[in-house]
mmCIF file of C-alpha atoms and ligand atoms in Angstrom:
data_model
loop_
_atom_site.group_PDB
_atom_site.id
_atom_site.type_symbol
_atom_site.label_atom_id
_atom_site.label_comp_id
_atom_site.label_asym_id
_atom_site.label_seq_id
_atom_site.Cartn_x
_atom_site.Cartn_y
_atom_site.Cartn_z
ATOM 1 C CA UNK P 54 74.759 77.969 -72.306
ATOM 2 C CA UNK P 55 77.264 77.409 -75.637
ATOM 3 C CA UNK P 56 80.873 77.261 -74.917
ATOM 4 C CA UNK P 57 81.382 80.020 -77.509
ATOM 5 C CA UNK P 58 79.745 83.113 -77.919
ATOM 6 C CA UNK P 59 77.100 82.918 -80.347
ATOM 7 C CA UNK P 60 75.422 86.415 -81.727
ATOM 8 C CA UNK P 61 73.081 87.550 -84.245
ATOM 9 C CA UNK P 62 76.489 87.993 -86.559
ATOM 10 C CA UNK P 63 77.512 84.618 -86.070
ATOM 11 C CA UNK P 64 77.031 82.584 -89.289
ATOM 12 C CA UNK P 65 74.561 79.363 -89.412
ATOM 13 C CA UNK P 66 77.313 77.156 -89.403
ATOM 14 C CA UNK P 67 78.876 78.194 -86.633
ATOM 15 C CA UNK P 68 75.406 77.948 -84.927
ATOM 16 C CA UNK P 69 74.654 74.615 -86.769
ATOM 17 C CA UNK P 70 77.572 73.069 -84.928
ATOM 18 C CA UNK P 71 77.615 74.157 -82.004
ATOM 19 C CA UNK P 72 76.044 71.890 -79.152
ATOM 20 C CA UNK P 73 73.385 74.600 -77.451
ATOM 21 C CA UNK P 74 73.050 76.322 -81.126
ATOM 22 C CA UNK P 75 72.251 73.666 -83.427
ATOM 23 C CA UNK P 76 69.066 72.447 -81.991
ATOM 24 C CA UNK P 77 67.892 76.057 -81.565
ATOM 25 C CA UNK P 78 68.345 77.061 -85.196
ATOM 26 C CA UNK P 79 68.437 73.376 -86.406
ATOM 27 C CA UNK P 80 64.699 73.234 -85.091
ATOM 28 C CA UNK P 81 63.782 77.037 -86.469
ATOM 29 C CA UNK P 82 64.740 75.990 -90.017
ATOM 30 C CA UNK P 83 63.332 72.309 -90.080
ATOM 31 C CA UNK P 84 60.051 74.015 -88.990
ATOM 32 C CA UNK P 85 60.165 76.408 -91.901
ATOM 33 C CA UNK P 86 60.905 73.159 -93.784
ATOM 34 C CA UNK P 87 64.292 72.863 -95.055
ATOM 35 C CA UNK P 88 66.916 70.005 -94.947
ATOM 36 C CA UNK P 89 70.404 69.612 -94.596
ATOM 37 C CA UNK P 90 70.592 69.777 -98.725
ATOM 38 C CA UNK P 91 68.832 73.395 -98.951
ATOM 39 C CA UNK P 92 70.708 74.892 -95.790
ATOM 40 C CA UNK P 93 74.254 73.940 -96.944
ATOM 41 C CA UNK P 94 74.511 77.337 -98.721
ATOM 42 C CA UNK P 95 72.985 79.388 -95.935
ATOM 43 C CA UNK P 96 75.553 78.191 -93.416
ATOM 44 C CA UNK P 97 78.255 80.850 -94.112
ATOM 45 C CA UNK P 98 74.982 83.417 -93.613
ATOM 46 C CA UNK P 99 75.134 85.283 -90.649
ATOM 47 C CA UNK P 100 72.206 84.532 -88.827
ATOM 48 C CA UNK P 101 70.849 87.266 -88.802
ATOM 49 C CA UNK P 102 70.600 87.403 -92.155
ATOM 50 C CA UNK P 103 67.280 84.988 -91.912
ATOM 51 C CA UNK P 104 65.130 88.175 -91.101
ATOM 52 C CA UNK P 105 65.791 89.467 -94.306
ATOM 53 C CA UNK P 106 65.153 86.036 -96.355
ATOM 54 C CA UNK P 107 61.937 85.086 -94.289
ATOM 55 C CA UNK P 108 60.499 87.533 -96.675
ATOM 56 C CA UNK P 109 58.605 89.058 -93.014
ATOM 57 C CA UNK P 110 57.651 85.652 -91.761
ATOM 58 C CA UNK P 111 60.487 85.606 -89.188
ATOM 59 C CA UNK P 112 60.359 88.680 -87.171
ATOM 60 C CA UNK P 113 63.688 90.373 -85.253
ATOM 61 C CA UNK P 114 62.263 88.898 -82.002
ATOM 62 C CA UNK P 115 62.366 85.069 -83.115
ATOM 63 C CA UNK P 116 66.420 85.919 -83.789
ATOM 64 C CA UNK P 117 66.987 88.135 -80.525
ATOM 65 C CA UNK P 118 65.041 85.248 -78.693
ATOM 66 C CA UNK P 119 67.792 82.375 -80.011
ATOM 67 C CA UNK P 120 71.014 84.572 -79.023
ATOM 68 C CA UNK P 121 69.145 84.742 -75.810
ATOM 69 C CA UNK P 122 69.247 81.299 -74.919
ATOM 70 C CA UNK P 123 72.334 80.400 -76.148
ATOM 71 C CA UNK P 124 73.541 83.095 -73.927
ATOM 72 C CA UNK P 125 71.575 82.261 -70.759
ATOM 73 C CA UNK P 126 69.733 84.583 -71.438
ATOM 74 C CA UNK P 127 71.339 87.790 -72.350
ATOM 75 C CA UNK P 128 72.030 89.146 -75.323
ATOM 76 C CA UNK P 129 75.850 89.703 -75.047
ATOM 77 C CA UNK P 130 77.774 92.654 -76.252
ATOM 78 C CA UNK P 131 79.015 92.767 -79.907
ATOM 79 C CA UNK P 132 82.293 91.360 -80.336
ATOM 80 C CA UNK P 133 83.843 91.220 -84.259
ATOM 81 C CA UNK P 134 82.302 89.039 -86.329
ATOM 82 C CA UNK P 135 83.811 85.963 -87.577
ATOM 83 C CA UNK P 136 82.675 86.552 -91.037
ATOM 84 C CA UNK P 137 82.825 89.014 -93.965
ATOM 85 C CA UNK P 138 82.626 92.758 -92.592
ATOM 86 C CA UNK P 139 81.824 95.818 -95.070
ATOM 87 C CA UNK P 140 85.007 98.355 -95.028
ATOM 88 C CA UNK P 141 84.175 101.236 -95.910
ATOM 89 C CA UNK P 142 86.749 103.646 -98.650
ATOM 90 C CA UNK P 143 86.059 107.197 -96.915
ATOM 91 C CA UNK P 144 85.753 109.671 -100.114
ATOM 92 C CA UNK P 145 86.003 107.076 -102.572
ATOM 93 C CA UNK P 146 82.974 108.599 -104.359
ATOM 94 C CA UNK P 147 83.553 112.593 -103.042
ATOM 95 C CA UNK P 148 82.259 114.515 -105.134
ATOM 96 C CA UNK P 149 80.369 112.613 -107.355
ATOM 97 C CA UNK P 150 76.816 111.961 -107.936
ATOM 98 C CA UNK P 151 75.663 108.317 -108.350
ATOM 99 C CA UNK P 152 72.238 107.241 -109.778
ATOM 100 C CA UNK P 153 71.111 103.929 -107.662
ATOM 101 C CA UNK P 154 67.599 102.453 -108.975
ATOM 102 C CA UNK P 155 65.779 99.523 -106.498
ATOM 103 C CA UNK P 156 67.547 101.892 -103.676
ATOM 104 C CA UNK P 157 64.530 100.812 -100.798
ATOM 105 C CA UNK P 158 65.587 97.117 -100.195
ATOM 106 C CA UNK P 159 68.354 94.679 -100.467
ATOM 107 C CA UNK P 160 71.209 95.278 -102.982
ATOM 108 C CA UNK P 161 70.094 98.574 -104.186
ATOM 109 C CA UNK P 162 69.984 99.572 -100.681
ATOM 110 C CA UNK P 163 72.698 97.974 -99.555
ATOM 111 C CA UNK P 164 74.488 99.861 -102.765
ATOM 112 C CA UNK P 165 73.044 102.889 -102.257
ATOM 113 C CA UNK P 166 74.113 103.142 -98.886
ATOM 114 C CA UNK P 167 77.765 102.314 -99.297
ATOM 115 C CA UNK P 168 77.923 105.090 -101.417
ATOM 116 C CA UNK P 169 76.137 107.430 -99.751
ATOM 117 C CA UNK P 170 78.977 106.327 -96.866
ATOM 118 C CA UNK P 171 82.172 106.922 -99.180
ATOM 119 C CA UNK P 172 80.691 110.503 -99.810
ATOM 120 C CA UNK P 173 78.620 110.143 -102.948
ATOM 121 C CA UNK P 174 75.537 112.381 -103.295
ATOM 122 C CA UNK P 175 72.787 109.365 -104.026
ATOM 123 C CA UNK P 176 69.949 109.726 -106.356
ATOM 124 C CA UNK P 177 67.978 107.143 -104.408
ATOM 125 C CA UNK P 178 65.106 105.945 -106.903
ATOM 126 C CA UNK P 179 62.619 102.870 -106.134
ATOM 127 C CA UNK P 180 58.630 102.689 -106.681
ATOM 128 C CA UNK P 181 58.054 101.878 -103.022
ATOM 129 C CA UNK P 182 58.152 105.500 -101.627
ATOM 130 C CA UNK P 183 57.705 104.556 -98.248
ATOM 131 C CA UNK P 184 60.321 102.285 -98.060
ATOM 132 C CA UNK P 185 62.790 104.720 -99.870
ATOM 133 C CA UNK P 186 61.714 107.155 -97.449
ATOM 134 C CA UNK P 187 62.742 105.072 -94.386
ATOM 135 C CA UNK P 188 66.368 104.342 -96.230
ATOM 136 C CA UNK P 189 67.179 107.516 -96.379
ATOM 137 C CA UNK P 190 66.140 108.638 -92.982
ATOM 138 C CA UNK P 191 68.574 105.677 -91.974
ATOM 139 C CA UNK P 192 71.115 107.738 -93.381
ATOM 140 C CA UNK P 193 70.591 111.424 -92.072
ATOM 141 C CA UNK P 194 74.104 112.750 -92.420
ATOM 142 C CA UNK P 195 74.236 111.253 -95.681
ATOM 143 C CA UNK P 196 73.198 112.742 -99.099
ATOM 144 C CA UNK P 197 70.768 111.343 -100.555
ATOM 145 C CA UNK P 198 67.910 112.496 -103.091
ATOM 146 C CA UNK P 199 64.658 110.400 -103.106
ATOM 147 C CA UNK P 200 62.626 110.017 -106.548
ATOM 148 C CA UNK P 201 59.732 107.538 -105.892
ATOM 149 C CA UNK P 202 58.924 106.569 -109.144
ATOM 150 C CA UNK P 203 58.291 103.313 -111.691
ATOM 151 C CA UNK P 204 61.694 102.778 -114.296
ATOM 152 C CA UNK P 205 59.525 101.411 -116.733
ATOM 153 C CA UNK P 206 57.415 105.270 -116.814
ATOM 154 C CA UNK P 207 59.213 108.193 -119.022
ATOM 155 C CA UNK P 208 57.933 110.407 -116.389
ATOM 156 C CA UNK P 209 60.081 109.047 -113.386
ATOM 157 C CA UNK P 210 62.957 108.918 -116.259
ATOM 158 C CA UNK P 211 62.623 112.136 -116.864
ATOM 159 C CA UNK P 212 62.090 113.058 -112.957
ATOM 160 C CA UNK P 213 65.163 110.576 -111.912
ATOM 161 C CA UNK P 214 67.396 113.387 -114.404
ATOM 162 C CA UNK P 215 66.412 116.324 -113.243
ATOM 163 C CA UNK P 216 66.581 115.420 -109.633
ATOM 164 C CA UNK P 217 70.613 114.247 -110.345
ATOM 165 C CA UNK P 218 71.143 117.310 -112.041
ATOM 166 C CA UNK P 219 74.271 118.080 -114.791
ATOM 167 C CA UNK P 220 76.662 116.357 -113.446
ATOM 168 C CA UNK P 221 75.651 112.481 -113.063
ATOM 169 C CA UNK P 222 79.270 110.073 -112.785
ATOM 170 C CA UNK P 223 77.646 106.791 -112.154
ATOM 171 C CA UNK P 224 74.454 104.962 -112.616
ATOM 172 C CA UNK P 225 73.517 101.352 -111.106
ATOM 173 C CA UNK P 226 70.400 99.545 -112.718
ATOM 174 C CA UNK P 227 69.390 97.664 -109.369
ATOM 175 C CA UNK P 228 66.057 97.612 -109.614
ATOM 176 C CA UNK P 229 64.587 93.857 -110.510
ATOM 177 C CA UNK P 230 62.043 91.571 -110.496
ATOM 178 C CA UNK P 231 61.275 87.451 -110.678
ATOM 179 C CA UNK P 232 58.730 85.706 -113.087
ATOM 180 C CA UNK P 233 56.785 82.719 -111.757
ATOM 181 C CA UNK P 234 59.947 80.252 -112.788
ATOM 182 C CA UNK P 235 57.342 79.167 -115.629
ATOM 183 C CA UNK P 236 58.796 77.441 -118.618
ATOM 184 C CA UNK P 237 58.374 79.456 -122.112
ATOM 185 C CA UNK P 238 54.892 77.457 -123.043
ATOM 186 C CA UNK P 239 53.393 78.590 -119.621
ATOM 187 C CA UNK P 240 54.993 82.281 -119.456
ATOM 188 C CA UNK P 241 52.330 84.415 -119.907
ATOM 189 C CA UNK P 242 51.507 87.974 -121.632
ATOM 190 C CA UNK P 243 51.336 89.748 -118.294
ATOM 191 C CA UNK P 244 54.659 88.178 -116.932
ATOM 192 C CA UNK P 245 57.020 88.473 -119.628
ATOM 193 C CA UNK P 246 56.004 91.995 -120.065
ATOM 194 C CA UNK P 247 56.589 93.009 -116.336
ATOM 195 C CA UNK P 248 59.257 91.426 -116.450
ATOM 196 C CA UNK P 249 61.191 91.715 -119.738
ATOM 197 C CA UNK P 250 59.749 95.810 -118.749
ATOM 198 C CA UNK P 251 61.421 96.169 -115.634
ATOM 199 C CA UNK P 252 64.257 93.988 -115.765
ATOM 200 C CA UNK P 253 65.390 94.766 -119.688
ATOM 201 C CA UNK P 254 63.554 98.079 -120.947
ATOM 202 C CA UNK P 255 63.594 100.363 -117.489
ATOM 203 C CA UNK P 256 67.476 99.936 -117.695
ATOM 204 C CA UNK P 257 67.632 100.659 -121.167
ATOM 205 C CA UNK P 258 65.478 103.842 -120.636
ATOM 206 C CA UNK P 259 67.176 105.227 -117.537
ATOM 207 C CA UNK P 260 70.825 104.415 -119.557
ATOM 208 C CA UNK P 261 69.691 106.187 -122.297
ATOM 209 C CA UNK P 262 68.958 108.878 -120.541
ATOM 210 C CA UNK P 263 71.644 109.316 -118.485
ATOM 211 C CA UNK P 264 74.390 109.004 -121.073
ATOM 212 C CA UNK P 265 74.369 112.520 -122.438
ATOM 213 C CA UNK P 266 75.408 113.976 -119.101
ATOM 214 C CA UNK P 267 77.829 111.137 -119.541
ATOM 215 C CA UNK P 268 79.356 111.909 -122.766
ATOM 216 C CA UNK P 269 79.670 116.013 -122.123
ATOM 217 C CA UNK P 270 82.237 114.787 -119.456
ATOM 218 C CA UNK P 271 83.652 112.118 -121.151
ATOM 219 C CA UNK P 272 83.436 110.141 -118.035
ATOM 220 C CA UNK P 273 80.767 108.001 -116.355
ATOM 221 C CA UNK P 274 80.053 103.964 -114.848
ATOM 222 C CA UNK P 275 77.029 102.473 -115.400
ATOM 223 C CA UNK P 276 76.366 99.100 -113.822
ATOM 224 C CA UNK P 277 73.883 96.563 -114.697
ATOM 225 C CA UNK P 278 72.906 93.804 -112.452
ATOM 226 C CA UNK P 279 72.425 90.642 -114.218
ATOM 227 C CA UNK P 280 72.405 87.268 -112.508
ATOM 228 C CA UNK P 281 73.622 84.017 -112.628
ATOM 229 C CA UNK P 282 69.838 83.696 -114.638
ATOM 230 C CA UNK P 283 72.081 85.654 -117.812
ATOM 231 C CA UNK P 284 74.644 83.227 -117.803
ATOM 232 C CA UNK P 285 72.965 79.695 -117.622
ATOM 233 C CA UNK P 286 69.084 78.128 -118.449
ATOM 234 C CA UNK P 287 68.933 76.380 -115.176
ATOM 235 C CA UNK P 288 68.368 79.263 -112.648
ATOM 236 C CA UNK P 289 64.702 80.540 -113.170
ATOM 237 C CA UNK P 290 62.093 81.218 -115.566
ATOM 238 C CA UNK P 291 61.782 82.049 -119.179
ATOM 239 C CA UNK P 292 61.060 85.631 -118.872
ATOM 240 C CA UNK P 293 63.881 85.955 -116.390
ATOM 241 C CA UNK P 294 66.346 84.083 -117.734
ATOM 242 C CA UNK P 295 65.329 85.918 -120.958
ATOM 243 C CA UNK P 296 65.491 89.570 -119.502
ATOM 244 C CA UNK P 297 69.063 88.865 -117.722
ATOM 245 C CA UNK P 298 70.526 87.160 -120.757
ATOM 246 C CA UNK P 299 69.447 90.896 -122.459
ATOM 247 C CA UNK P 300 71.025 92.835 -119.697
ATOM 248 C CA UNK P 301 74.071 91.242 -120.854
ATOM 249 C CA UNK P 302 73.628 92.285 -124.564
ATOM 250 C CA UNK P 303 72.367 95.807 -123.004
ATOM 251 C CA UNK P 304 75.951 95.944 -121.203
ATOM 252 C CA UNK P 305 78.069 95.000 -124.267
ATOM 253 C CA UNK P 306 76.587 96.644 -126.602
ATOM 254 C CA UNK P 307 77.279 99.747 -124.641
ATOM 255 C CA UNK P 308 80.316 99.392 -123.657
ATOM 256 C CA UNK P 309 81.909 98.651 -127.156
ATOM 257 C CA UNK P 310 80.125 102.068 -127.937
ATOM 258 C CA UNK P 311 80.991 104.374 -125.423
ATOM 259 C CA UNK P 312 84.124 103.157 -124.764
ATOM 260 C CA UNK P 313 85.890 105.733 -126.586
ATOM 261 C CA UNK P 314 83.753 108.059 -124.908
ATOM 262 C CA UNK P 315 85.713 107.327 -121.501
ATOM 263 C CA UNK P 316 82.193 105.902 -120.142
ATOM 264 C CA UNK P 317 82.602 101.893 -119.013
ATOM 265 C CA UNK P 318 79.702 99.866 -118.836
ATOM 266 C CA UNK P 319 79.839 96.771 -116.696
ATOM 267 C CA UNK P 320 77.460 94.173 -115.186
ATOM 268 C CA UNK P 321 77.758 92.192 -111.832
ATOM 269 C CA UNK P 322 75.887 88.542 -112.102
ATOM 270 C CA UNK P 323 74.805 87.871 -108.574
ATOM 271 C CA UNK P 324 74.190 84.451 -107.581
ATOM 272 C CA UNK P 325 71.809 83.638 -104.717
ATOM 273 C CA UNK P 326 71.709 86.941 -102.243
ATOM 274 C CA UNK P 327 69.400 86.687 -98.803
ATOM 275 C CA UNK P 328 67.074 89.781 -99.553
ATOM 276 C CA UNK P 329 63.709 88.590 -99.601
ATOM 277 C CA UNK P 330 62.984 89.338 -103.184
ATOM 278 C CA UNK P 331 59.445 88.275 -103.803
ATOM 279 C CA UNK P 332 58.247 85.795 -106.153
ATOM 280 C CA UNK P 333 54.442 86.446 -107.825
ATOM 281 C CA UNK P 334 52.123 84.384 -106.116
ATOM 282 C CA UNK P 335 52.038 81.584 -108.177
ATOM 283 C CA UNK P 336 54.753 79.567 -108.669
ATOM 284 C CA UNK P 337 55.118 77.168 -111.895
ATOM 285 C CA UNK P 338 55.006 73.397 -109.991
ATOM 286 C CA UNK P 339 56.529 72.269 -113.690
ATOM 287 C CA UNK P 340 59.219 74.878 -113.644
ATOM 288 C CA UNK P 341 59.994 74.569 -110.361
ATOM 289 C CA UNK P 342 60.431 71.009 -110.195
ATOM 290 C CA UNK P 343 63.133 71.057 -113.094
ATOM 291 C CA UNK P 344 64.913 74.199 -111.570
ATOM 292 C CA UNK P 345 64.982 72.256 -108.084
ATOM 293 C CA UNK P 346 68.476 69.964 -107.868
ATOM 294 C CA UNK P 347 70.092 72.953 -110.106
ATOM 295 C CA UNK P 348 68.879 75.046 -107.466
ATOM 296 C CA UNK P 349 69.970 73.409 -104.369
ATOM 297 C CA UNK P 350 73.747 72.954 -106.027
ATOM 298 C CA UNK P 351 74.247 76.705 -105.077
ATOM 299 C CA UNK P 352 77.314 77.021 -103.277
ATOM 300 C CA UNK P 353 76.429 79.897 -100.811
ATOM 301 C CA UNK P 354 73.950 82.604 -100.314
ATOM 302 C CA UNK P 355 75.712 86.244 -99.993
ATOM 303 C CA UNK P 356 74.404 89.060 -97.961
ATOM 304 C CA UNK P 357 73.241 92.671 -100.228
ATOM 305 C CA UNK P 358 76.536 94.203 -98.689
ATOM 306 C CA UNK P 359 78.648 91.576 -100.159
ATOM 307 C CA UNK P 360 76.811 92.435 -103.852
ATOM 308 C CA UNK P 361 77.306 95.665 -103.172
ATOM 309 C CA UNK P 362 80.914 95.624 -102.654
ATOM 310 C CA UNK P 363 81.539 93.952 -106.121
ATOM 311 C CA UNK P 364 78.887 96.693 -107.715
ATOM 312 C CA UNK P 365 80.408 99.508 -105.639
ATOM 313 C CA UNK P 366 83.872 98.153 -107.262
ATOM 314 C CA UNK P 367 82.866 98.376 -110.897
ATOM 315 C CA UNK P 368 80.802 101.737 -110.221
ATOM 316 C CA UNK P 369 84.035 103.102 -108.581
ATOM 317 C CA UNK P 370 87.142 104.506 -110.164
ATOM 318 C CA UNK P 371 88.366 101.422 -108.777
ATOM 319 C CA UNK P 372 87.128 99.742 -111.639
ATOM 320 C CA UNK P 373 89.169 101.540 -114.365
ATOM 321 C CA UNK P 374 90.154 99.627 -117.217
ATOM 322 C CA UNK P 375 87.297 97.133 -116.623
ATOM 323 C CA UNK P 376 84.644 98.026 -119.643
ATOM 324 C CA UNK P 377 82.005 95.364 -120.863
ATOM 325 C CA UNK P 378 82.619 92.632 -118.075
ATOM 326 C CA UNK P 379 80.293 90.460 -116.620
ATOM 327 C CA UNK P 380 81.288 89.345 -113.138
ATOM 328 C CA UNK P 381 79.736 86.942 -111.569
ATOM 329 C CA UNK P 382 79.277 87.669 -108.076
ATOM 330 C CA UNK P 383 78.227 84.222 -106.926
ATOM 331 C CA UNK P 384 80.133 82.447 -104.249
ATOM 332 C CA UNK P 385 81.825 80.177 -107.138
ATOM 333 C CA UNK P 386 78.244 78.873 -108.388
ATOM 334 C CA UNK P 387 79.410 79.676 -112.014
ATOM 335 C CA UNK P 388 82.085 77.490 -112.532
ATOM 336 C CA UNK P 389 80.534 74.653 -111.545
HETATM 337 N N1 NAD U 603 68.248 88.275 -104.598
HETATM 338 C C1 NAD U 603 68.820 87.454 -105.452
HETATM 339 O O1 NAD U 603 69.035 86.266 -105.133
HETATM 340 C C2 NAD U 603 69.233 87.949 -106.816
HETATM 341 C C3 NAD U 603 69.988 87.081 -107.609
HETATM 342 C C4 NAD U 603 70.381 87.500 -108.872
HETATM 343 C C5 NAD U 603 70.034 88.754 -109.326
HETATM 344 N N2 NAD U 603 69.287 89.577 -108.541
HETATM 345 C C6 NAD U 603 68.939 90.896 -109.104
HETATM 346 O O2 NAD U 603 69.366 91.900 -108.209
HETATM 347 C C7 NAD U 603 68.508 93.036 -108.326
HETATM 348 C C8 NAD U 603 68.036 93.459 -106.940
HETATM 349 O O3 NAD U 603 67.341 92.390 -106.353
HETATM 350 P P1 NAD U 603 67.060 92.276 -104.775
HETATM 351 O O4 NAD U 603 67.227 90.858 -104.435
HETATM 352 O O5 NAD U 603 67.798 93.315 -104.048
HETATM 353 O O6 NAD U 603 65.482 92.570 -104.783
HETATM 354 P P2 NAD U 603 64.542 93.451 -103.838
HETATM 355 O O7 NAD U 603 63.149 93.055 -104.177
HETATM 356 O O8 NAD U 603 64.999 93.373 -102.423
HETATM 357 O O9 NAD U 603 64.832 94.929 -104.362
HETATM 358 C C9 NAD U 603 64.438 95.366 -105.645
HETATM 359 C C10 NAD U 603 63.887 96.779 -105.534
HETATM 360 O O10 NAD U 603 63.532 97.216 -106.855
HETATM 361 C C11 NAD U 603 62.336 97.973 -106.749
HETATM 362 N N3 NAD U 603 61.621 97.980 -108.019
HETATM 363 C C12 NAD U 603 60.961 96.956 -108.613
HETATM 364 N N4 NAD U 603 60.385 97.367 -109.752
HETATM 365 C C13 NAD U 603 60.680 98.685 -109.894
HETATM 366 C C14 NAD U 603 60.368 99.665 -110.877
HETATM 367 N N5 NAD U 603 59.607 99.366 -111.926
HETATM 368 N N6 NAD U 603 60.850 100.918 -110.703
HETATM 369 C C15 NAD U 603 61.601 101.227 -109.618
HETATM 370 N N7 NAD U 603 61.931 100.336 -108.657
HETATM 371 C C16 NAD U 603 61.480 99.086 -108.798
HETATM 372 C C17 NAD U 603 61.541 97.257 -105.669
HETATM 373 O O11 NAD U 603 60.543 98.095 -105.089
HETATM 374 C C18 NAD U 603 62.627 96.865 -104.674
HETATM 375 O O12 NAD U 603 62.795 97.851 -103.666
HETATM 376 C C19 NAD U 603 67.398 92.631 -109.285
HETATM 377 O O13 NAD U 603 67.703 93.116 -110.581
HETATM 378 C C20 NAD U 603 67.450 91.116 -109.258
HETATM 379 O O14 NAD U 603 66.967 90.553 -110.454
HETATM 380 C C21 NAD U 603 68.879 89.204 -107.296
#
């Protein structure tokens, strides 16, 4: 049994040192195949936090099973974490109603329900409906307003509106996707138009249509969420790296107009997050192989709540005279 108390909040590091816990997860990752080079920025993870990442191949049980034996055997009662914890602002969004798109999994959830928690009323939107369904029953004192519907469809736009009402105060563009990390003379029709569609013109529609609420206050946030893919070549695809660098523009653009409308538009630029994001099925060997050593320089992975505490910042009133940044939100990775 390990000297120290080792839980599911404890990060990998922590577990990768310690006598009983570093062959236990040590063996668990080398098995999924990774080295010492590709864990160093999971190791300030908690490990819990693989669930999530495994993308469904690592089920709850396989992490309740490791706390286990480095407990002999028990599973012992939660003590603080060592780590990052999400404080919540009570009220900090009372009275106000906040559009959150990609609102079923990772940091639109995790955005959405931070939120919902400071007293926001959520319009929840995603185009999985049963996983936005399952959100918001996670929430039930909360109040939150599902739309199941596809950003890139007027319809949904058009539902996402009326469902928020007259009064809308904030807006978050979560909702994302990957390409196949294909360079430009592999990208094909089909994936730079899902994604450039998504990523670039279901932001643009939803903003647009938002803004008019916006503008009859005089008052309104709107946050994009870029990546560290709109700020440098090296960190996917074409058609990603494309659609982020546009999310930019998209953010600039709009903030230098609305400004004097009282409305700030800001970005956040995540780097690597652990939320299981899927990649299409096929992968480009060539792209991947150049995007590999770039890749593995990553400082550290964050956790959705940690994204959503710089979004929730910008979205916030918090975030007053901030108009037109783009913050990385990236453990350090972009100054390097
Ligand atoms: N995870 C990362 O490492 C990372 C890094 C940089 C940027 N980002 C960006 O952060 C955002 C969120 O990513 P995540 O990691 O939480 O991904 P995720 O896959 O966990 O969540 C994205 C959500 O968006 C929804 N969605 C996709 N297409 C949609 C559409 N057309 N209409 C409505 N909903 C749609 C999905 O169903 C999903 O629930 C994305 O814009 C992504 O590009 C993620």
């Amino acid at each position: 049994m390990s000297a120290k108390k080792l839980t599911a909040a404890s990060p990998i590091g922590e577990w990768l040192d310690d006598e009983v816990g570093g062959p236990l997860v040590g063996g668990l990752l080398a098995a999924s195949g990774a080295t010492a080079e590709t864990l160093a920025p999971l190791r300030a993870l908690p490990l819990q936090q693989l669930v999530a990442l495994s993308q469904g191949q690592l089920p709850q049980s396989v992490v309740d099973d490791l706390v286990r034996q480095a407990n002999g055997g028990e599973i012992p009662d939660d003590e603080a974490p060592s780590g990052w914890v999400e404080k919540i602002t009570a009220g900090r969004f009372a009275g106000q109603t906040v559009v959150v798109t990609g609102a079923a999994s990772g940091i639109g959830r995790a955005t959405a329900a931070r939120v919902a928690r400071e007293g926001g009323r959520v319009v929840a939107v995603d185009v999985s409906a049963d996983k936005l369904a399952e959100f918001a029953a996670s929430l039930p004192e909360a109040d939150i307003v599902t739309v199941a519907g596809d950003i890139t469809r007027q319809e949904s736009i058009d539902e996402i509106v009326a469902a928020a009402g007259e009064r809308i105060d904030a807006l978050a563009n979560v909702a994302g996707i990957n390409d196949d990390f294909s360079p430009l003379h592999e990208t094909t029709d089909a994936m730079w138009d899902r994604v450039m569609g998504v990523n670039v013109t279901g932001a643009f529609k939803l903003t647009r249509a938002v803004l008019p609420a916006m503008i009859a206050a005089g008052r309104g946030s709107v946050v994009n969420i870029a990546s560290e893919a709109g700020l440098r070549g090296s960190a996917s695809g074409n058609a990603y790296t494309t659609s982020k660098h546009a999310v930019v523009g998209l953010t600039r653009s709009a903030a230098f107009m609305y400004g004097p409308h009282g409305i700030r538009v800001n970005a956040v630029a995540p780097g690597g997050v652990a939320t299981g994001i899927p990649f299409p099925p096929h992968v480009s060997e060539a792209g991947s192989a150049r995007l590999q050593p770039f890749q593995s320089a990553i400082p550290t992975l964050a956790t959705a709540e940690q994204l959503a505490a710089s979004i929730t910042f910008l979205l916030s009133d918090d975030g007053v005279n901030l108009n037109g940044v783009i913050l990385p939100s990236d453990g350090g990775w972009s100054v390097q």
